Amino acid sequence: MDVLIFWVALLGTVAVLAYHRASLTMFTALIAALLAVASFTDTVGLVSWILFLIVALPLNVASIRQQYLTKPLLKIYRKIMPEMSTTEKEAIDAGTTWWEGDLFRGTPDWHKLHNYPKPRLSAEEQAFLDGPCEELLAIVDDWHTTHERADLSPEVYQYLKDHGFFAMIIKKQYGGLEFSAYAQSCVLQKLTSKSMVLSSVVGVPNSLGPGELLQHYGTKEQQDHYLPRLAKGLEIPCFALTSPEAGSDAGAIPDVGIVCKGQWEGQEIIGMRLTWNKRYITLAPIATVLGLAFKMQDPDGLLGDTKDLGITCALIPASTPGVKIGRRHFPLNVPFQNGPTQGEEVFVPLDYIIGGPKMAGQGWRMLMECLSIGRAITLPSNSTGGIKAAALLTGAYARIRRQFKLPIGKMEGIEEALARIGGYAYMAEASTTMSVGSIDLGEKPSVISAITKFHMTERMRQAIIDAMDIHGGKGICMGPTNYLARGYQGAPVAITVEGANILTRNMIIYGQGAIRCHPFVLAELQAAGLEDERAAVTAFDRALFGHIGFSISNFFRALWLGLSNSAFSASPYSDATAKYYKQMNRYSAALALMSDVAMGTMGGDLKRRERISARLGDMLSMLYLTSAVLKRFNDDGRPAQDLPIVQWACEDNMYKAQVALDEMLDNFPNRIVGSVLGKLLFPWGRTLRKPSDQLDHQVSRIMQTPCEARSRLATNVYLTLEPNNQIGLIEKALADILAAEPIFDKVVHAANKRLPFFRLNEVADLGLELGVITEAEAQKLRVAEQGRLHTINVDDFDPLELAADKSLFDIKPKAKSEAA
Ligand SMILES: Cc1cc2nc3c(=O)[nH]c(=O)nc-3n(C[C@H](O)[C@H](O)[C@H](O)COP(=O)(O)OP(=O)(O)OC[C@H]3O[C@@H](n4cnc5c(N)ncnc54)[C@H](O)[C@@H]3O)c2cc1C
């Protein structure tokens, strides 16, 4: 019996110490103390002490440990770990880790999350949103842009240049706006809510491109020349990396720059002969300066001994003889300027290299460092703006449109899709704000930017599909009053650019996340790569034994949190949100454990097991997105009205985290490990559920009813009432109809008839005739009818108006009034 008590006490001590991540010294001291007590009561004898010393001594005495354990293990490690390519190394070195690192390590500190400052706009940034953004949006006509002109109008381009829209990232000393990442995000969200073409055109020069690269790496001469010109819009930049042969595998570009002598402005100089063939380049057709990525080679050793210098970035004026630029691609009826560019043996000076000749070969590192910032801003913000606009418009439409004598938004089937748009809108705003906020705190968030890019663009695609379904034919028939179809058509563009999404999910999020966020893996890799053997063993020893302790701790944490269904784990609040913090504690520990198990059992092969990597990435992503939702709720002052949307978003995310873990265990290559861990991590089965029908109902009610929670869903959406702004018009129609409904009911009651809710003009006349409403009330019914008709009607055209090549027909299209 005493022996049983001893073993229970020993196991319990190990479990508690491991759960709390106690140090090795603490472990050794407490186990020794336990043995001492057991010896005192004659429960254990000399053999136990000998066994203890055999284990404890080598572990605690560094010299013994390093000689007999670390050295042989380092040898094995070097054999099984694959070599990393230079481009992989540079991608991993670029950027920093932030909150996602805490989630990855299995013990998130919720106070730390809530203490990150809430991003805020300066007075100047707010004035820009309220002034130039509003003025710009008033002159943009999306149908004209996407259908009639296939471009923004010259007036819009001029406005963009005059008001610094291309210069949001450029420092004030060069005449730029130098906005925070948060302000850029708010501007892009607002622009997207009216025109995707507009936000794409504005987003690109402010993202990864010449402006960003020049500010970080340009020579003083380059900065002084280009930055003021970019700020004033005198130069339009583009950046060309992608080639027909190198899309996702951008490091494999075949474009070259050969160092050679040549004539430049009447003199012989050492320069480069550039040959490139690039495609998909945004703004290329109108660019005046081409940022170009190519592989630089110095076969004649004119610069030194290195023949293959590597990827290099240069700025080439588009007017340089030999530069072919100006043709357009046609990206999915969202015709922002995008096209190919080519050049053959174009000779330029070495000074065209961004940062000058010393930066030859540094291009990939430069691009990776800047991409971690740009990728977190442009596409997530554009997608967030799109989802929020879809949420507002679809909520209003579902309330206004009636079928079977009911607003369609009251039908349960519609509620399911509507709630999804609402939940995504809240979550998108929360995640984008948190991610851009990290940039303003000085981070270069490479993992977060991949998470945010992937999930915001995917959620935008789902939200727009749901919105289209709810709108039925109204969404499909295109024309000046259609506010959804271009978003629906354009969704795959956001999915494809800056890392096509399948690649981002399967390789980038976890591939970079595992190495960057793990507290020991990068240190192990770096230690194994050290040339000084002594230093390698010491560094590897520190990382490896830290890693082993970390893994043991994760095992006990995941086990206990699964067994207890995380009921006793920490939450900073004890209200309705407490359970989500607890669920995240559990899934964070499970992620940390599964990461180590996956890396331990698959080693370098994990890189090729993309679907395992994708699901680990999904778990990390869901934890990040749920944290963002809870942080937003907290930053907004925990308004009770928002709670159903917060709960919806948390439950949807955490259910997806459970699916990711479950599917990973089901498909784990080592079946024994998969099924044993399945039992340990899910001792009570899959306990998390999707958001309930009741929650769907509550969220869709909020989306259809003007209230504070609905307004908070729509921050930075362009709501101004002007003839060209469908959101403004439909928001007004919603308000007018809600105001008309009690008046309508009064007439129905007095007439003692079950009238349909249309032809409200006639209802107004009837009400006046019956003497139950005033003229002012009758007018409200007439106004509501106008808004109702505008909301449900679709555009129609003379058949010839739709033909792109009118010369095929010898009659002119009739004007609408003529046809009528
Ligand atoms: C409209 C538009 C604008 C763009 N603007 C620019 C620009 O301004 N400058 C610029 O340089 N580039 C630009 N790009 C390129 C863009 O950023 C993408 O990187 C590029 O489109 C991806 O290459 P691809 O389309 O050839 O797809 P491919 O590389 O052929 O990929 C096809 C599919 O395979 C998947 N895939 C590839 N590798 C893997 C893998 N290892 N594991 C799993 N899946 C994988 C991808 O996710 C994708 O789904 C633009 C692209 C478009 C469409």
Short mmCIF file of N, CA and C in Angstrom, two decimals, residues 19 99 116 269 297 310 393 411 445 478 481 532 566 581 620 698 715 728 735:
data_model
loop_
_atom_site.label_atom_id
_atom_site.label_comp_id
_atom_site.label_asym_id
_atom_site.label_seq_id
_atom_site.Cartn_x
_atom_site.Cartn_y
_atom_site.Cartn_z
N TYR A 19 3.17 20.25 -15.60
CA TYR A 19 2.07 21.14 -15.99
C TYR A 19 2.50 22.61 -15.81
N TRP A 99 2.14 37.49 -30.68
CA TRP A 99 1.17 36.76 -29.88
C TRP A 99 1.02 35.30 -30.34
N TYR A 116 -2.04 44.51 -24.80
CA TYR A 116 -1.53 45.15 -26.03
C TYR A 116 -2.43 46.36 -26.30
N ILE A 269 30.86 51.94 -68.78
CA ILE A 269 30.73 51.69 -67.32
C ILE A 269 30.50 50.19 -67.10
N GLN A 297 24.21 37.69 -62.06
CA GLN A 297 25.37 36.83 -62.29
C GLN A 297 26.56 37.69 -62.73
N GLY A 310 22.85 36.00 -56.82
CA GLY A 310 21.52 35.71 -56.25
C GLY A 310 20.49 36.77 -56.60
N LEU A 393 -25.09 45.31 -46.18
CA LEU A 393 -26.02 45.27 -47.31
C LEU A 393 -26.95 44.07 -47.23
N MET A 411 -36.47 33.96 -42.14
CA MET A 411 -36.54 32.53 -42.44
C MET A 411 -35.26 31.84 -41.94
N PRO A 445 5.41 40.84 -38.69
CA PRO A 445 4.73 39.58 -38.35
C PRO A 445 4.60 38.61 -39.53
N MET A 478 -26.25 41.98 -63.34
CA MET A 478 -25.26 43.04 -63.19
C MET A 478 -25.76 44.36 -63.74
N THR A 481 -26.62 49.26 -60.38
CA THR A 481 -27.12 49.15 -59.00
C THR A 481 -26.73 47.83 -58.34
N ASP A 532 31.99 25.58 -35.20
CA ASP A 532 32.78 25.27 -34.00
C ASP A 532 32.04 24.17 -33.21
N SER A 566 -10.88 21.27 -19.72
CA SER A 566 -10.30 22.59 -19.39
C SER A 566 -11.12 23.39 -18.37
N TYR A 581 -11.78 31.19 -23.42
CA TYR A 581 -10.38 31.25 -22.96
C TYR A 581 -9.92 29.85 -22.54
N LEU A 620 -3.38 26.71 -35.19
CA LEU A 620 -2.74 27.96 -34.78
C LEU A 620 -3.60 29.16 -35.23
N GLN A 698 -29.93 35.06 -33.28
CA GLN A 698 -29.61 36.32 -32.60
C GLN A 698 -28.71 37.21 -33.46
N THR A 715 -17.88 49.64 -39.05
CA THR A 715 -16.96 50.77 -38.96
C THR A 715 -16.16 50.88 -40.26
N GLY A 728 -25.22 53.43 -49.00
CA GLY A 728 -25.92 54.58 -48.40
C GLY A 728 -27.41 54.52 -48.72
N ALA A 735 -33.99 52.12 -43.05
CA ALA A 735 -34.53 53.01 -42.01
C ALA A 735 -35.94 53.46 -42.39
#
